[in-house]
Coordinates of C-alpha atoms in Angstrom, one line a residue:
X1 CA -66.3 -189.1 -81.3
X2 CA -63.3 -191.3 -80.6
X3 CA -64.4 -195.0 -80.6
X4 CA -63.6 -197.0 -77.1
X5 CA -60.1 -199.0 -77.5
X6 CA -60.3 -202.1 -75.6
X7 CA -57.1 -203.9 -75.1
X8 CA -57.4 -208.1 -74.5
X9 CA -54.7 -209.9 -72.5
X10 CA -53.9 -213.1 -72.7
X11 CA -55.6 -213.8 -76.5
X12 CA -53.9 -216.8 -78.0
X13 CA -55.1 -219.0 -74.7
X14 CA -58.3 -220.9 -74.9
X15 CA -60.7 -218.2 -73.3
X16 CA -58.8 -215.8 -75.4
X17 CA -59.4 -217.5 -78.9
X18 CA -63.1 -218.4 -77.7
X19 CA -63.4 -214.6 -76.7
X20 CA -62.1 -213.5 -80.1
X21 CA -64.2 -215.3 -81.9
X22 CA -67.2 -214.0 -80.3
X23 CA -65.6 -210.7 -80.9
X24 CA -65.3 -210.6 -84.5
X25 CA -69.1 -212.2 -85.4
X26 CA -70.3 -209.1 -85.7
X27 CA -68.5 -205.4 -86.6
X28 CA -67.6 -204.3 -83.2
X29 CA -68.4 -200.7 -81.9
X30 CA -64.5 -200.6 -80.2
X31 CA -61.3 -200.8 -81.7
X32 CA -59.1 -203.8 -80.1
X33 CA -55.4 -204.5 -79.0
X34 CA -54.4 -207.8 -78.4
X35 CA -51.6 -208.3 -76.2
X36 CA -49.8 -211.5 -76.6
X37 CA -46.5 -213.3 -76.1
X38 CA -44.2 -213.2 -78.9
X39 CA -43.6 -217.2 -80.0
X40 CA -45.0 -219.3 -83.3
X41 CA -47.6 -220.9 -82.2
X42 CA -48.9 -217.7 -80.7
X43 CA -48.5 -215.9 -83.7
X44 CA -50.3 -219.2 -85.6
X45 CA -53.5 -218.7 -83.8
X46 CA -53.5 -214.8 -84.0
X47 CA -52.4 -215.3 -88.1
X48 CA -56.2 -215.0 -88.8
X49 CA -56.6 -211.4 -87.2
X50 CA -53.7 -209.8 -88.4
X51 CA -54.9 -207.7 -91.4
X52 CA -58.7 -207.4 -89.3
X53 CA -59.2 -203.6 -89.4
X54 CA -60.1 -202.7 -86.2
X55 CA -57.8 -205.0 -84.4
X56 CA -53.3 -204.2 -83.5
X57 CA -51.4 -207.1 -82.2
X58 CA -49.0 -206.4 -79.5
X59 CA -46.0 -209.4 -79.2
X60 CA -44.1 -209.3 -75.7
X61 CA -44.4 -210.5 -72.0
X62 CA -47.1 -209.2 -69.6
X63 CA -44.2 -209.3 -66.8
X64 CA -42.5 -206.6 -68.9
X65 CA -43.3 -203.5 -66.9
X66 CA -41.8 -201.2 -70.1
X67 CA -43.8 -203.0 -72.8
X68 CA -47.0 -203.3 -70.4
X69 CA -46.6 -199.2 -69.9
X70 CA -46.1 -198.1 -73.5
X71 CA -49.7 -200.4 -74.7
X72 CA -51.8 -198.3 -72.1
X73 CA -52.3 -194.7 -73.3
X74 CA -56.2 -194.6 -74.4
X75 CA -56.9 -197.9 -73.3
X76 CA -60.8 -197.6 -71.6
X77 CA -61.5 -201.3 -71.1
X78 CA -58.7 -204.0 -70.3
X79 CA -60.0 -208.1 -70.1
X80 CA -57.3 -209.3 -68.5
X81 CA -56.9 -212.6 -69.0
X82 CA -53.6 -213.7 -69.5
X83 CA -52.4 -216.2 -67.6
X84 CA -50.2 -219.4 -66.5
X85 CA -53.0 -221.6 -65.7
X86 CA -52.8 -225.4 -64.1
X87 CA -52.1 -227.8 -64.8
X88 CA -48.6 -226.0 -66.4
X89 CA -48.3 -223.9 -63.4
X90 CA -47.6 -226.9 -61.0
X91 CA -44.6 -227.3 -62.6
X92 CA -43.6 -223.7 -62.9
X93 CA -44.5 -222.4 -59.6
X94 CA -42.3 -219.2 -59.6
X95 CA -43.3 -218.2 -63.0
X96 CA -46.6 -218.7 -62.2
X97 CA -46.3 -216.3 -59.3
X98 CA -44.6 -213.6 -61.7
X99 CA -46.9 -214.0 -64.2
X100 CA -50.3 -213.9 -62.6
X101 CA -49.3 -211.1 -60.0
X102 CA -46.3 -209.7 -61.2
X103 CA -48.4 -209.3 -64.6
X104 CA -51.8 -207.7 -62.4
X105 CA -49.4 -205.5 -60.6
X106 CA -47.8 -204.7 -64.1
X107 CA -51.0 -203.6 -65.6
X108 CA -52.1 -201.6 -62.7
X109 CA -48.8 -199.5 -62.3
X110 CA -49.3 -198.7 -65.9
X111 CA -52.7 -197.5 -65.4
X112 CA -51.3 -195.0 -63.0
X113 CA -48.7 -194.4 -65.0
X114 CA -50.9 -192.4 -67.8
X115 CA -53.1 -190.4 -64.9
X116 CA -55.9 -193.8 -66.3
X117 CA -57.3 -195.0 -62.5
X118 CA -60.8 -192.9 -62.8
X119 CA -61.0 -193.6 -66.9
X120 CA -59.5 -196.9 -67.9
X121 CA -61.6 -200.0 -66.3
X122 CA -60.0 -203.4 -65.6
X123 CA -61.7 -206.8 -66.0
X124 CA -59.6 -209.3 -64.1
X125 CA -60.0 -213.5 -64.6
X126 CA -59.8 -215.2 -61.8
X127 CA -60.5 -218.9 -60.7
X128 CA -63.0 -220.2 -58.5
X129 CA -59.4 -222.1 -57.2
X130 CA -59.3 -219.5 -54.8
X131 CA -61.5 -221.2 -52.6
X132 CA -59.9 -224.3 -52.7
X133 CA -61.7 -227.9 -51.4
X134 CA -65.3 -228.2 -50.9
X135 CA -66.4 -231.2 -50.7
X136 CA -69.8 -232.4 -50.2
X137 CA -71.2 -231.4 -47.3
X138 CA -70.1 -228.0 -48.4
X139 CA -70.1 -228.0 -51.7
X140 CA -72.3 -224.8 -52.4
X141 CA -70.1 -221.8 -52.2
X142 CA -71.0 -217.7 -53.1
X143 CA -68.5 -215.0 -53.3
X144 CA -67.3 -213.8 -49.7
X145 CA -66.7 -217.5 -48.6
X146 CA -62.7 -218.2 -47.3
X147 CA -60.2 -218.1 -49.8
X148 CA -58.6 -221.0 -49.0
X149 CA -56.5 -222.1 -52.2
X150 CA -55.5 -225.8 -52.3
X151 CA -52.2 -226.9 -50.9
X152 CA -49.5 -226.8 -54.0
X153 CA -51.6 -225.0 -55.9
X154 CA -49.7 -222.2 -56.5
X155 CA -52.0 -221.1 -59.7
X156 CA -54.7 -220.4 -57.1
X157 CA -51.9 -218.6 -54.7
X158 CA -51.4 -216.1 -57.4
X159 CA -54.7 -215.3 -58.3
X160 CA -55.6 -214.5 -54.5
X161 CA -52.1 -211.8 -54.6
X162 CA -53.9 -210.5 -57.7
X163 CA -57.3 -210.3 -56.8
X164 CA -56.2 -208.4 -53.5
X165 CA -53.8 -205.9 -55.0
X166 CA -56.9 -205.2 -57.5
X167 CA -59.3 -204.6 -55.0
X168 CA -57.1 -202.0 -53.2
X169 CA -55.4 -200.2 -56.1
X170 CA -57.8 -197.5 -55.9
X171 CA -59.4 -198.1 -59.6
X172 CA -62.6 -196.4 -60.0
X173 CA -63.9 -199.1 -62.5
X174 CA -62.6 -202.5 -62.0
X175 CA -64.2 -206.3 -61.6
X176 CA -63.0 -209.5 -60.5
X177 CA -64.7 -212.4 -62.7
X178 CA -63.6 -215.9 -60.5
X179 CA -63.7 -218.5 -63.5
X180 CA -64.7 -221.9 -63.2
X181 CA -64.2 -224.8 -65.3
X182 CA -64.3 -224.0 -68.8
X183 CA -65.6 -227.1 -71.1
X184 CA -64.4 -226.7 -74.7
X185 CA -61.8 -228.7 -76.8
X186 CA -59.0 -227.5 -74.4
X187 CA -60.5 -229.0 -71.1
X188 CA -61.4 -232.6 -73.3
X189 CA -57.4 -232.9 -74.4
X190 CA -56.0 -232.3 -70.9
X191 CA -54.2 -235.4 -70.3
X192 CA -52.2 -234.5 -67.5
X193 CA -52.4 -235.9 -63.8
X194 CA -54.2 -233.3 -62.7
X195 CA -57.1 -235.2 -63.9
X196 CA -57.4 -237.5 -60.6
X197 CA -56.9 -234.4 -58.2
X198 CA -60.6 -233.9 -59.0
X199 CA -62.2 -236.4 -56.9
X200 CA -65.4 -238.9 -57.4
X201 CA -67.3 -236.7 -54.8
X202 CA -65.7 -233.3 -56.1
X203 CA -68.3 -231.0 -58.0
X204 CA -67.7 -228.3 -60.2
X205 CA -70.4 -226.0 -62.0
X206 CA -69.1 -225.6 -65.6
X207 CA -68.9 -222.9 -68.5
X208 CA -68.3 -223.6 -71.8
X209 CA -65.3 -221.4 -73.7
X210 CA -68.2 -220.1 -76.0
X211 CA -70.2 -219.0 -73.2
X212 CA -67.1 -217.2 -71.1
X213 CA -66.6 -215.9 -74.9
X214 CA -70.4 -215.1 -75.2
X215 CA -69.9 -213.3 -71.7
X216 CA -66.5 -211.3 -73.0
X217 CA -68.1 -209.9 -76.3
X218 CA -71.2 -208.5 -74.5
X219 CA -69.0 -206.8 -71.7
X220 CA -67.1 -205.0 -74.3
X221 CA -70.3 -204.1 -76.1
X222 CA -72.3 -203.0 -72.8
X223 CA -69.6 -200.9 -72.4
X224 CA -69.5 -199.5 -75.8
X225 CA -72.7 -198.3 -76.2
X226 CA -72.8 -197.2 -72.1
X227 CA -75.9 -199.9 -71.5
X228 CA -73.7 -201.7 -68.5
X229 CA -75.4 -200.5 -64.9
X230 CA -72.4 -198.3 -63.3
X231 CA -73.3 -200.7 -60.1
X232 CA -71.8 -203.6 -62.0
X233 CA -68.3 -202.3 -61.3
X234 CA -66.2 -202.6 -58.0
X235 CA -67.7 -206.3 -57.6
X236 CA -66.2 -209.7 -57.3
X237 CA -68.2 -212.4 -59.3
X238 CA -68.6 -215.8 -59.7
X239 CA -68.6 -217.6 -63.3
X240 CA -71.0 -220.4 -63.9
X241 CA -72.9 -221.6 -66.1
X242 CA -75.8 -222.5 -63.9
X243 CA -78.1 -225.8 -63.2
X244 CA -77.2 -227.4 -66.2
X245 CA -73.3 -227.3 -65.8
X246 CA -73.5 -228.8 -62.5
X247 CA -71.8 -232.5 -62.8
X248 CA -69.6 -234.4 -59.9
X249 CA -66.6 -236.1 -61.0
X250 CA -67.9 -239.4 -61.3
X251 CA -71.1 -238.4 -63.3
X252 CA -68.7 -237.3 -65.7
X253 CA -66.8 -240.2 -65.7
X254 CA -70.2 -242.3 -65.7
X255 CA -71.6 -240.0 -68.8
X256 CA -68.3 -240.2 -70.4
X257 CA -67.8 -243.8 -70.7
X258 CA -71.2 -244.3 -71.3
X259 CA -71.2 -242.5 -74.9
X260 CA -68.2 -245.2 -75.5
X261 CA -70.5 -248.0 -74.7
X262 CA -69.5 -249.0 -71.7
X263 CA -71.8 -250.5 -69.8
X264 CA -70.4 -251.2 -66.2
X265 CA -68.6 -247.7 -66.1
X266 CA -67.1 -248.7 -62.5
X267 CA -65.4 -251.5 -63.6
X268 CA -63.1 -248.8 -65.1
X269 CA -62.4 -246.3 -62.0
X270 CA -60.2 -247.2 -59.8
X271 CA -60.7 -245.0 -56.5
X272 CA -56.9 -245.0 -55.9
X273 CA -56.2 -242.9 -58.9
X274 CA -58.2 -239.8 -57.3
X275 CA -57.8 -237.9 -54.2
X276 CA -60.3 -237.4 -52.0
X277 CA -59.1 -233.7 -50.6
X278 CA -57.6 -230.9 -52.0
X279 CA -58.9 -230.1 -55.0
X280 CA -61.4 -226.9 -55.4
X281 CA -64.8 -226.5 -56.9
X282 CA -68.4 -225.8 -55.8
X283 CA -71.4 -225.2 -57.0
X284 CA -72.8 -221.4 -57.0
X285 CA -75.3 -220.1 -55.0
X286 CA -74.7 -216.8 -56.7
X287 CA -73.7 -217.5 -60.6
X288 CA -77.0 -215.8 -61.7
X289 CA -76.0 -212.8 -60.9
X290 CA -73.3 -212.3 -63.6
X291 CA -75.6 -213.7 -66.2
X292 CA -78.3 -211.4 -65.1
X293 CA -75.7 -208.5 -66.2
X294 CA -74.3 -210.1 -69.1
X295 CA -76.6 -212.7 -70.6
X296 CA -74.2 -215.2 -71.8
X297 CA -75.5 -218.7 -70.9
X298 CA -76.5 -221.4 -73.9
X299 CA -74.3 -224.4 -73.8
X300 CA -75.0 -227.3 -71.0
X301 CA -73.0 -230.6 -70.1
X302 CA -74.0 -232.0 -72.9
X303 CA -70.8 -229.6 -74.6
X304 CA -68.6 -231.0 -72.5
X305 CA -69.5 -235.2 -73.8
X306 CA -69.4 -233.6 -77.4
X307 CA -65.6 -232.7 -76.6
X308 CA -64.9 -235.3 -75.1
X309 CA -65.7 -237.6 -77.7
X310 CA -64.5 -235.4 -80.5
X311 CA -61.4 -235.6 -78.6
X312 CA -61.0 -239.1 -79.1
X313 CA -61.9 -238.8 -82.9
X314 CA -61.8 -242.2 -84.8
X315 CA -60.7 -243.8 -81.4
X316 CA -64.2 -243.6 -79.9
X317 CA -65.7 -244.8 -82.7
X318 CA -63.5 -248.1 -82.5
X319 CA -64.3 -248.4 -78.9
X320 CA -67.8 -248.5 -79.3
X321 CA -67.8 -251.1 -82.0
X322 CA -65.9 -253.4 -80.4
X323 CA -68.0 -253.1 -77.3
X324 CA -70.5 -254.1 -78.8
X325 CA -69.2 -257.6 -79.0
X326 CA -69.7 -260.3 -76.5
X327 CA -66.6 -259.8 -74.8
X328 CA -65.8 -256.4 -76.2
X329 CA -65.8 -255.1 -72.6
X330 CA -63.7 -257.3 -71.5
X331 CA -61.0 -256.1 -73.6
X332 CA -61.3 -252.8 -73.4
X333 CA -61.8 -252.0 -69.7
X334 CA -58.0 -253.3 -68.8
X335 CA -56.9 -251.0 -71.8
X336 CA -57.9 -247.7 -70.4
X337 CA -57.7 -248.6 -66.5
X338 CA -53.7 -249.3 -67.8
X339 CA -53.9 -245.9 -69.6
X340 CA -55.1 -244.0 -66.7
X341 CA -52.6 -246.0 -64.2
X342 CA -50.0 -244.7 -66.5
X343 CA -51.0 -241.5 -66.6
X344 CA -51.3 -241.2 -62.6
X345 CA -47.6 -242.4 -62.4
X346 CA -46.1 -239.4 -63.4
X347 CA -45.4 -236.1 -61.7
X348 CA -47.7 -235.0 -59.8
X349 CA -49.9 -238.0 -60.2
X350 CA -51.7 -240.1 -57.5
X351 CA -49.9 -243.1 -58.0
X352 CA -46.5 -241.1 -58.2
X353 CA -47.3 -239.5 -54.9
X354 CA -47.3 -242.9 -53.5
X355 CA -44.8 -244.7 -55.5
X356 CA -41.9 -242.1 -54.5
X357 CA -43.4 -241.7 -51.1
X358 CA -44.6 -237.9 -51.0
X359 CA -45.8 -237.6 -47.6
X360 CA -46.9 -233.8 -47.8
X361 CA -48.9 -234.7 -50.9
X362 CA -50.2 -237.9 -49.4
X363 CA -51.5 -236.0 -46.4
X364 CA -53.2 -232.9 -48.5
X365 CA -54.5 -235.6 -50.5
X366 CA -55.5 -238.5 -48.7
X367 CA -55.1 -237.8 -44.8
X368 CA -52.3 -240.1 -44.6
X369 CA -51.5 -243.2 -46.3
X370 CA -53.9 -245.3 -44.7
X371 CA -56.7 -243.1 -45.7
X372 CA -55.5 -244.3 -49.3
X373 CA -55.0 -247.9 -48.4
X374 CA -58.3 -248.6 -47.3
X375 CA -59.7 -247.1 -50.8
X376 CA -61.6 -250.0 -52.5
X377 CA -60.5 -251.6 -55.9
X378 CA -63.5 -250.5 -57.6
X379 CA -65.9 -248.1 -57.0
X380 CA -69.1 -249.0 -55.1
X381 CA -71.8 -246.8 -56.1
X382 CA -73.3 -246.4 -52.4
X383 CA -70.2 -245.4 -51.5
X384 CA -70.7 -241.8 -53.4
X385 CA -72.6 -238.7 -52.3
X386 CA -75.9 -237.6 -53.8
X387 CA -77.6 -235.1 -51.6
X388 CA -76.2 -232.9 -54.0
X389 CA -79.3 -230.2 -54.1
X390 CA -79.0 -229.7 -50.3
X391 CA -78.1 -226.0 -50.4
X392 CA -75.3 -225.2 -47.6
X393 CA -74.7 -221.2 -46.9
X394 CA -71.1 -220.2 -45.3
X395 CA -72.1 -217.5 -42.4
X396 CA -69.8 -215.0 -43.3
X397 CA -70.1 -213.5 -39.9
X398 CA -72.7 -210.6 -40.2
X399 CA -75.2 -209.5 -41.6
X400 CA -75.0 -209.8 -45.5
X401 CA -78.5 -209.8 -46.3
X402 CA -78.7 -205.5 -45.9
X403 CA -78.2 -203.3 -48.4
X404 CA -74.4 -202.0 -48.6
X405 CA -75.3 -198.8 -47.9
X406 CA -75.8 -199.7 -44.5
X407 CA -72.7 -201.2 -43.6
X408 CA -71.4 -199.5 -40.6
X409 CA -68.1 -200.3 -38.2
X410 CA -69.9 -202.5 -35.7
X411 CA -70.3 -204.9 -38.9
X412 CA -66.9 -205.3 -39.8
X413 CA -65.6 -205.3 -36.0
X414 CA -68.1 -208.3 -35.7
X415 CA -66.9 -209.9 -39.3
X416 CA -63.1 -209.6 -37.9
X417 CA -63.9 -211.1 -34.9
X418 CA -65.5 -214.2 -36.7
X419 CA -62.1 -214.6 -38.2
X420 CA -60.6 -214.4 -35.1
X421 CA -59.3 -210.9 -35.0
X422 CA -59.9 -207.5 -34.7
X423 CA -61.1 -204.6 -36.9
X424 CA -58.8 -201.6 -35.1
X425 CA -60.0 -198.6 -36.4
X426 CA -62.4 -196.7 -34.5
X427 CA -64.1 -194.8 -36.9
X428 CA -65.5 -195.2 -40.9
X429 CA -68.4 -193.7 -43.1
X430 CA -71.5 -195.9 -43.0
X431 CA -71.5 -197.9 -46.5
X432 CA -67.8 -197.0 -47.1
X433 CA -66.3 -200.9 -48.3
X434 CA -62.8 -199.3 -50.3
X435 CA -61.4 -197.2 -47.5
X436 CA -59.1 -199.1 -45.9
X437 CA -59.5 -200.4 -42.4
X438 CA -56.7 -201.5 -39.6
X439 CA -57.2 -204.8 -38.7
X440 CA -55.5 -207.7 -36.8
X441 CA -55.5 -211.8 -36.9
X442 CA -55.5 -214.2 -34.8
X443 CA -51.6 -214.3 -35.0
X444 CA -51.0 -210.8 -33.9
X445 CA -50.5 -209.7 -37.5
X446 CA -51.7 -206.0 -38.5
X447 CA -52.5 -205.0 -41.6
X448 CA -54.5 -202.8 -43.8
X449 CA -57.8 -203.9 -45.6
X450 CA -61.1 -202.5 -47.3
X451 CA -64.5 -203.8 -46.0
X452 CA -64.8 -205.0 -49.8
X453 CA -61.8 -207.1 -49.4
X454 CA -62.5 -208.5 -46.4
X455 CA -66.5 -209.2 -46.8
X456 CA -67.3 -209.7 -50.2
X457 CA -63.7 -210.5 -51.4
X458 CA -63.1 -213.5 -48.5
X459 CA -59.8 -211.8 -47.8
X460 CA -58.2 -211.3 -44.9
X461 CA -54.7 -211.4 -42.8
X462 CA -52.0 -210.9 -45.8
X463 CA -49.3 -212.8 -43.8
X464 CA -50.8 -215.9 -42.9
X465 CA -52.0 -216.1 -46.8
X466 CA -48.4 -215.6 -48.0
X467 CA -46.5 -217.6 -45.3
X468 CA -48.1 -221.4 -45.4
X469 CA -51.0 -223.6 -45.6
X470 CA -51.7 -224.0 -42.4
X471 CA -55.3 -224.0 -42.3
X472 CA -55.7 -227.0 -39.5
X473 CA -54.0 -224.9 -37.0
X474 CA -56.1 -221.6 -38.3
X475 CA -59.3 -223.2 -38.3
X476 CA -59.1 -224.0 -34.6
X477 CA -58.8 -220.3 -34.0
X478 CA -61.1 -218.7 -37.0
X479 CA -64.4 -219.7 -37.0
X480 CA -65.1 -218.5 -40.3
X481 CA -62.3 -220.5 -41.8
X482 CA -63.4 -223.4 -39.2
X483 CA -66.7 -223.9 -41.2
X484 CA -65.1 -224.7 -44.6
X485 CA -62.3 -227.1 -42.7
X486 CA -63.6 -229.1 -40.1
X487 CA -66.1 -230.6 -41.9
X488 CA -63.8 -232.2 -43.7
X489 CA -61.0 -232.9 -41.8
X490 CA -59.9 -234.4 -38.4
X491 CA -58.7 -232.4 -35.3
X492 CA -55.4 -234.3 -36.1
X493 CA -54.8 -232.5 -39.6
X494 CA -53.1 -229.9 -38.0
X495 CA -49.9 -229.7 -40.4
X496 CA -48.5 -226.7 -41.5
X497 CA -47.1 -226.4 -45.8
X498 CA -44.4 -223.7 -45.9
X499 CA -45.3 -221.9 -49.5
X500 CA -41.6 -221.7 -51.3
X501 CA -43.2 -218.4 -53.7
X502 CA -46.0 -215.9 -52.8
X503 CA -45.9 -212.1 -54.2
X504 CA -43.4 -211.7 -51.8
X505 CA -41.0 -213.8 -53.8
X506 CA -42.1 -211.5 -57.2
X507 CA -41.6 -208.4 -55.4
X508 CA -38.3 -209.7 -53.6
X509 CA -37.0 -210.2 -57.0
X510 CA -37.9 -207.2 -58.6
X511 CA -36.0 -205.5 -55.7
X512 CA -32.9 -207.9 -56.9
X513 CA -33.4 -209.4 -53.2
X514 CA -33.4 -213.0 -54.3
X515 CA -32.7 -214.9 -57.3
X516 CA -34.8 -216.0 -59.7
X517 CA -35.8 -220.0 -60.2
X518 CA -34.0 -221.0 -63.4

């Protein structure tokens, strides 16, 4: 019997190298092909599993339709994970566009190439980015909530184009895996302004690199030895790694600095460093279900401090010597508030937002500029949210709670009308979600789009999502977008962000219709 060939995009990055190493513990029941851009430090971290016997490396560029084709023949399982992830994609927004989409649609076309769509199955990454700011109030979130990717955050952009053009290709076997936060040495060294998008109040539920790994190695081997329930595919899924990864930004910053020995831990944030919009991140009503599949879950926050401090090697050591001293604190506190004002002063920072004047990022960020004025000096503890258990459920405009098989047209034609349009079709099979259905916004647009796009996916109108940010003006007309905006934003935020790339900029190129960013 021919042994499964499983082919792993993406390797060299940090989920890759974590999933490879969970790979190769044991012998693994599937030979593997690593697909992987062709540069030296890619080559350095796949050095170790050249000469493995049961594993090819494959050097070249995921946006290469040719080289993407001639890797498929006999692939059964593809983990796609390959990726330009934040914060390197704010700065390469077009790339990031042709990579994450252009690379899905890449991989699919292949696929179809080789007569593959009923045998080879697809495992995509995405990014719980998709669905954008959730602050407290609403910060518990499940799959079939709004996408609603951040403004500027054009990593999030293209992983909605992918994760739609997946869920309609017409794969018998794929699944959409929306990652979270990964903790691991990678997250711990990021010293990029990114950091202070992540608000005080903003929460995130966590997953180590090992466990995502952990998760990885038993998909492949489920599959392997056919012990994966066939009703796992053809699902959208959030990754989390529960109760114990749940941690706001400032209880990190809190159990951070406290491992350093500091003892008055808001002495050191300043809340005009961090925005207080327009970041993503919830916590998951729903994470359990992927772990009840895949049984992956072992590491908790306490991971996350161990990097950190690792991180810092013999620097945190020093730190909590000399704060140990009388006045050690005294020294050190101005020392890393002037590290972390000089890191917020470039590109994309806070401070360089405000410095240069960036009123489109001041108002995603802030409100407006005297939302960030009236921030205080120093944080004041009852200033911060912590109802955090509070569960809050996003009505996703019918009747989720019955079985799919039950799903009938007057379902979705209610669910369309919740986000302000209309389902147009008149007739579908009861518990039919991937036949497409016609469908309109609230802007007049038509368009095409499965139930499963539209209910468990979050999906809807492909125009408005590729045209702008303009989620002020939609939420006054969708009241399933409505419930995820308003309660964080003013009647006044009404502004509208032109998006400069979308996968209509990748496929524009590739039909030599516009040219490419340099």
């Amino acid at each position: 019997m021919q042994r499964m060939k499983v082919m792993l995009t993406g390797a060299s990055g940090a989920m890759g190298r974590a999933c490879l190493k969970e790979l190769t513990k044991d012998e693994m029941a599937f030979d593997l092909l690593l697909m992987c851009l062709d540069t030296p430090e890619d080559r350095r971290v796949l050095s170790a599993y050249q000469d493995h016997p049961q594993i090819e490396i494959a050097y070249g560029d995921i946006t290469d339709a040719e080289f993407v084709q001639k890797l498929m023949p006999h692939i059964d399982l593809v983990i796609h994970m390959a990726a330009l992830v934040s914060p390197k994609a704010d700065y390469f927004p077009e790339r990031t566009m042709e990579v994450n989409y252009g690379g899905m649609e890449n991989l699919l076309a292949a696929i179809a190439h080789w007569d593959q769509m009923d045998k080879t199955r697809l495992v995509s990454i995405g990014t719980i980015a998709q669905t954008g700011e959730r602050m407290p109030g609403i910060h518990w979130g499940r799959i079939g909530d709004p996408i609603k990717p951040s403004m500027f955050d054009y990593y999030a952009v293209s992983k909605v184009a992918a994760e739609r053009v997946l869920i309609e290709s017409g794969l018998t076997y794929w699944v959409s895996l929306r990652q979270t936060g990964i903790m691991g040495p990678t997250m711990a060294s990021i010293k990029d302004p990114i950091m202070f998008h992540n608000g005080l109040n903003n929460v995130l539920e966590y997953v180590s690199d090992r466990d995502s790994g952990r998760m990885v190695a038993h998909l492949c081997q489920y599959v392997a030895n056919d012990s994966l329930a066939d009703s796992f595919w053809g699902h959208i899924y959030n990754i989390g790694g529960g109760a114990s990864c749940r941690l706001s930004g400032y209880d990190m910053y809190r159990g951070f600095f406290s491992r350093l020995g500091f003892k008055d831990v808001n002495a050191i944030i300043e809340p005009r460093l961090y925005a207080t919009h327009n970041f993503h991140g919830h916590f998951f009503l729903d994470s359990d279900t992927l772990e009840d599949y895949l049984h992956f879950r072992q590491d908790d926050l306490s991971y996350l401090f161990d990097c950190l401090m690792a991180d810092l090697g013999w620097q945190a050591k020093l730190l909590r010597g000399v704060n140990r001293l009388p006045f050690g604190q005294k020294l050190t506190t101005p020392i890393i508030r002037a590290i972390f004002r000089r890191i917020a002063k470039r590109e994309h920072g806070s401070l360089y937002m405000v410095q240069h004047k960036q009123m489109d990022e001041i108002e995603a960020f802030w409100g407006n500029m005297k939302n960030w004025e009236a921030l205080p000096a120093q944080v004041d503890p009852k200033d911060l949210f912590t109802n955090w258990e509070e569960e809050v459920w996003i009505d996703h405009g019918y009747d989720d709670s019955l079985p799919e098989e039950e799903l009938n047209l007057a379902m979705v034609q209610e669910a369309a009308i919740f986000r302000g349009g209309k389902c147009l079709s008149t007739h579908m099979t009861v518990g039919d979600w991937t036949t497409p259905l016609d469908f309109s916004c609230s802007y007049g647009h038509d368009f095409k789009a499965s139930p499963r796009l539209v209910l468990e996916g979050g999906h809807f109108c492909p125009e408005c999502e590729r045209r702008s940010w303009n989620y002020g003006q939609r939420a006054q007309r969708e009241p399933f977008l409505r419930q995820v905006w308003a309660p964080l934003h003013g009647p006044e935020e009404i502004r509208e962000y032109p998006k400069a790339f979308s996968e209509a900029t990748v496929d524009a190129f590739r039909q030599k219709e516009l040219p490419r960013e340099k």
